[in-house]
Short mmCIF file of C-alpha atoms in Angstrom, two decimals:
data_model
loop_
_atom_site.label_atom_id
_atom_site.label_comp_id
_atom_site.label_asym_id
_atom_site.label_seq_id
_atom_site.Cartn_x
_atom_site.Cartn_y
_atom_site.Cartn_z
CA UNK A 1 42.11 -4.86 45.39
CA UNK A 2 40.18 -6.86 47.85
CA UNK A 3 38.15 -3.89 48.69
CA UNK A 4 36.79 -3.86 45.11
CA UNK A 5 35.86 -7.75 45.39
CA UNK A 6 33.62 -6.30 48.01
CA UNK A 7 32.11 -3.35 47.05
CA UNK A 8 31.04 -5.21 43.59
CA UNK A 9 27.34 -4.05 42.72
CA UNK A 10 25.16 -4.02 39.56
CA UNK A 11 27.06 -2.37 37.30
CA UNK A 12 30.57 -3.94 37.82
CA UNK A 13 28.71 -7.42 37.38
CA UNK A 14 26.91 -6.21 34.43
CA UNK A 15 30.09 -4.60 33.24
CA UNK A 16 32.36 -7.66 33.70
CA UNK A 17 29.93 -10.11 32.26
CA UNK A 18 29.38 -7.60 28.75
CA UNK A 19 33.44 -7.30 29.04
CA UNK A 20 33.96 -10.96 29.32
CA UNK A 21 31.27 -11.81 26.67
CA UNK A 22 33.12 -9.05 24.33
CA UNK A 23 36.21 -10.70 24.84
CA UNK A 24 34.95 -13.90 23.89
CA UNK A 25 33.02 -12.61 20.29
CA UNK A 26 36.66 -11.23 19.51
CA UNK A 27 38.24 -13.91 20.43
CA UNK A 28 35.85 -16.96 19.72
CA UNK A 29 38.07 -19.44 22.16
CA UNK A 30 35.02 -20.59 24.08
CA UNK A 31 36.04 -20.09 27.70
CA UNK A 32 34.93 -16.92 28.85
CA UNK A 33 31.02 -17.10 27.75
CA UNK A 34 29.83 -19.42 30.40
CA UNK A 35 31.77 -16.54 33.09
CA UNK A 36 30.42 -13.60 30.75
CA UNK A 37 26.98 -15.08 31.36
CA UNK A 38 27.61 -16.20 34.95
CA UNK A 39 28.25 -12.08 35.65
CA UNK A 40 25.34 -11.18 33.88
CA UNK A 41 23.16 -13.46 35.81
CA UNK A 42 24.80 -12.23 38.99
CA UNK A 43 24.26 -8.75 37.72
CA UNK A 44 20.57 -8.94 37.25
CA UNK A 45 19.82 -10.98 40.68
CA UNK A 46 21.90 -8.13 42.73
CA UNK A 47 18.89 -5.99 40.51
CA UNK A 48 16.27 -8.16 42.33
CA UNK A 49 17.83 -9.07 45.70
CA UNK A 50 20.41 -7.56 48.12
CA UNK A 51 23.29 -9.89 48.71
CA UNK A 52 26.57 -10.10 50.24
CA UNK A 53 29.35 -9.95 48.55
CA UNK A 54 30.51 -13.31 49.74
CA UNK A 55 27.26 -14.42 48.19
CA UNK A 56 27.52 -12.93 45.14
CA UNK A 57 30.52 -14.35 44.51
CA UNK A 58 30.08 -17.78 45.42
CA UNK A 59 27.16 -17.26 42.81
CA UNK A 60 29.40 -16.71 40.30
CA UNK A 61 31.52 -19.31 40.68
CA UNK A 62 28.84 -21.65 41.10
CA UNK A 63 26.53 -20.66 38.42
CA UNK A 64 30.07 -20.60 35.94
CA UNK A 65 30.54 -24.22 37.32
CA UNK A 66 27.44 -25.73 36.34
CA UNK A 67 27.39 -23.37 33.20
CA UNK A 68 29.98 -24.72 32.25
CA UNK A 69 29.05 -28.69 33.25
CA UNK A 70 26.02 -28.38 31.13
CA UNK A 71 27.66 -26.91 28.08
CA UNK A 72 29.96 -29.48 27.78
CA UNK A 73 27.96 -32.37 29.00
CA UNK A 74 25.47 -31.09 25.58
CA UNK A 75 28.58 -30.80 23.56
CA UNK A 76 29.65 -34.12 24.54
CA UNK A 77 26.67 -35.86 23.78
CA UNK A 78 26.60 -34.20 20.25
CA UNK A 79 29.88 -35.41 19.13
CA UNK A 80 29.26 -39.07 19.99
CA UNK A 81 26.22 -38.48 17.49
CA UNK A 82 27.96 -37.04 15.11
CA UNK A 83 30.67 -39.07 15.61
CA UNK A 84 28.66 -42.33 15.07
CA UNK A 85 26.82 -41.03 11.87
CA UNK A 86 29.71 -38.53 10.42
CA UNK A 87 31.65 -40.19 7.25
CA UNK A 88 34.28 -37.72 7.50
CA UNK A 89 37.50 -38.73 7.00
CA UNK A 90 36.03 -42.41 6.59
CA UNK A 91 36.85 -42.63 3.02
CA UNK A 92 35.12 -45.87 2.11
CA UNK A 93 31.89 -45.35 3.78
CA UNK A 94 31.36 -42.27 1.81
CA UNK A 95 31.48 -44.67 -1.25
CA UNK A 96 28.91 -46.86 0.06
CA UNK A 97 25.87 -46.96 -2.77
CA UNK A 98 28.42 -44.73 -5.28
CA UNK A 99 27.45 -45.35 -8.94
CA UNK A 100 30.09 -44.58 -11.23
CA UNK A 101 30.88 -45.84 -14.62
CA UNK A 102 34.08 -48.33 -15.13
CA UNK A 103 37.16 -47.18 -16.89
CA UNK A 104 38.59 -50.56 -17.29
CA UNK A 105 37.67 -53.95 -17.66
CA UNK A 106 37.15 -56.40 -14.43
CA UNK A 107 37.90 -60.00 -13.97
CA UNK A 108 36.03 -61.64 -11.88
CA UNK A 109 37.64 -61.73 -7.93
CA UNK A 110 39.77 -58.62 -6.72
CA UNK A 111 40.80 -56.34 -8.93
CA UNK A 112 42.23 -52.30 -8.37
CA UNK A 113 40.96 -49.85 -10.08
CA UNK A 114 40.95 -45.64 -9.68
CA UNK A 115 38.00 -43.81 -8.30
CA UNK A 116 39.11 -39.91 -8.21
CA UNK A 117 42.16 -39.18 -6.85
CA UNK A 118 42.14 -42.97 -4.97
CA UNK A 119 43.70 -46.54 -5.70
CA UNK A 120 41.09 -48.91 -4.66
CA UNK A 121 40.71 -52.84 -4.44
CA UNK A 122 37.58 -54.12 -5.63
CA UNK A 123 35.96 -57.30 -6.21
CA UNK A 124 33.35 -58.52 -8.52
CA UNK A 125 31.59 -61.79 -9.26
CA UNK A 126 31.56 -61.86 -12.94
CA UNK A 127 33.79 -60.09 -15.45
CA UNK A 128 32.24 -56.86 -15.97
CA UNK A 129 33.72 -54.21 -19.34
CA UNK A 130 34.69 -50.86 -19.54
CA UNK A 131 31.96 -48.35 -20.09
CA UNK A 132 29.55 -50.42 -17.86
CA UNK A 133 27.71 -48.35 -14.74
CA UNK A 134 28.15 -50.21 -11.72
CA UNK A 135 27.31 -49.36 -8.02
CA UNK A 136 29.62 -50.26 -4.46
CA UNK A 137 27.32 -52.27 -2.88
CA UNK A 138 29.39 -53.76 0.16
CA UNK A 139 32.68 -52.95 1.90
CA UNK A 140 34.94 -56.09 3.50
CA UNK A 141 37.81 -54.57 5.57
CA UNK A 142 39.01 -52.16 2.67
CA UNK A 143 37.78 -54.20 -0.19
CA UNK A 144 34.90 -52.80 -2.42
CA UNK A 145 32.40 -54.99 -3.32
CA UNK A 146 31.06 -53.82 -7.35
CA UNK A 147 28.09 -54.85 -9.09
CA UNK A 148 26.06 -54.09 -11.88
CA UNK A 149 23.61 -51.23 -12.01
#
C-alpha cells in the first residue's frame, strides 16, 4: 500500500480527482469536490513539473486545505447576507406593505383578525368596515399596525 502512495503519477492523480469528483455529482454531500479538485490540480502540475512524491502529496493536502478554507469562508459570508435580508420563516416581515381587503369590521386599538391560514393581532387608529382595502404599514413586537389604502 505504501508503495502505491509513492509511485503516484499523472494518471492516478487525474484518476482519483475524476473518481472523487464522480463520487461527489452522485452523491451531492459537498465534501469530496474541494479533494476531487485538489487531485486534479496535483494531476496537471506532475504534467508540468517532476516532483516527489512527498511533494505531491503535501500538495494535496495543502491545496484541499485552503480549498476548502476559501469555500467555506465564501459560503459563510453568503449566508450572513442572506441571512440579514431573507424573510423566510419570518412570518410578519413578509407582511410588511401587504394590501389586503378586511373581512370584518375594526375598532379602533388592537383587534385579531385572519390573514390566510394565520390569527393575527392588529391595531388601527380609527374604526375601519368590512370590505375596506387596507395596507400593514408597521410591525410592534407581533402586533400589526393597519391603515387605510
Amino acid at each position: 500500500m505504501f508503495v502505491l502512495l509513492m509511485e503516484m503519477n499523472v494518471w492516478h492523480w487525474l484518476i482519483l480527482g475524476f473518481l472523487l469528483l464522480f463520487i461527489e455529482m452522485t452523491t451531492g454531500s459537498g465534501y469530496l469536490l474541494w479533494f476531487g479538485l485538489s487531485g486534479l490540480v496535483v494531476g496537471l502540475l506532475l504534467v508540468v513539473f517532476d516532483i516527489s512524491w512527498q511533494l505531491q502529496w503535501l500538495t494535496f493536502s495543502l491545496l484541499s486545505l485552503a480549498i476548502s478554507w476559501a469555500w467555506w469562508f465564501w459560503q459563510h459570508q453568503k449566508d450572513v447576507q442572506d441571512e440579514q435580508t431573507s424573510l423566510l420563516n419570518q412570518r410578519d416581515k413578509q407582511m410588511l406593505g401587504h394590501t389586503f381587503v378586511l373581512e370584518v369590521d375594526l375598532a379602533p386599538g388592537r383587534n385579531r383578525i385572519q390573514l390566510g391560514d394565520s390569527s393575527w393581532a392588529v391595531e388601527v387608529k380609527t374604526a375601519m368596515r368590512q370590505g375596506e382595502q387596507v395596507r400593514v404599514v408597521a410591525l410592534e413586537g407581533i402586533v400589526q399596525k393597519l391603515e387605510r389604502v
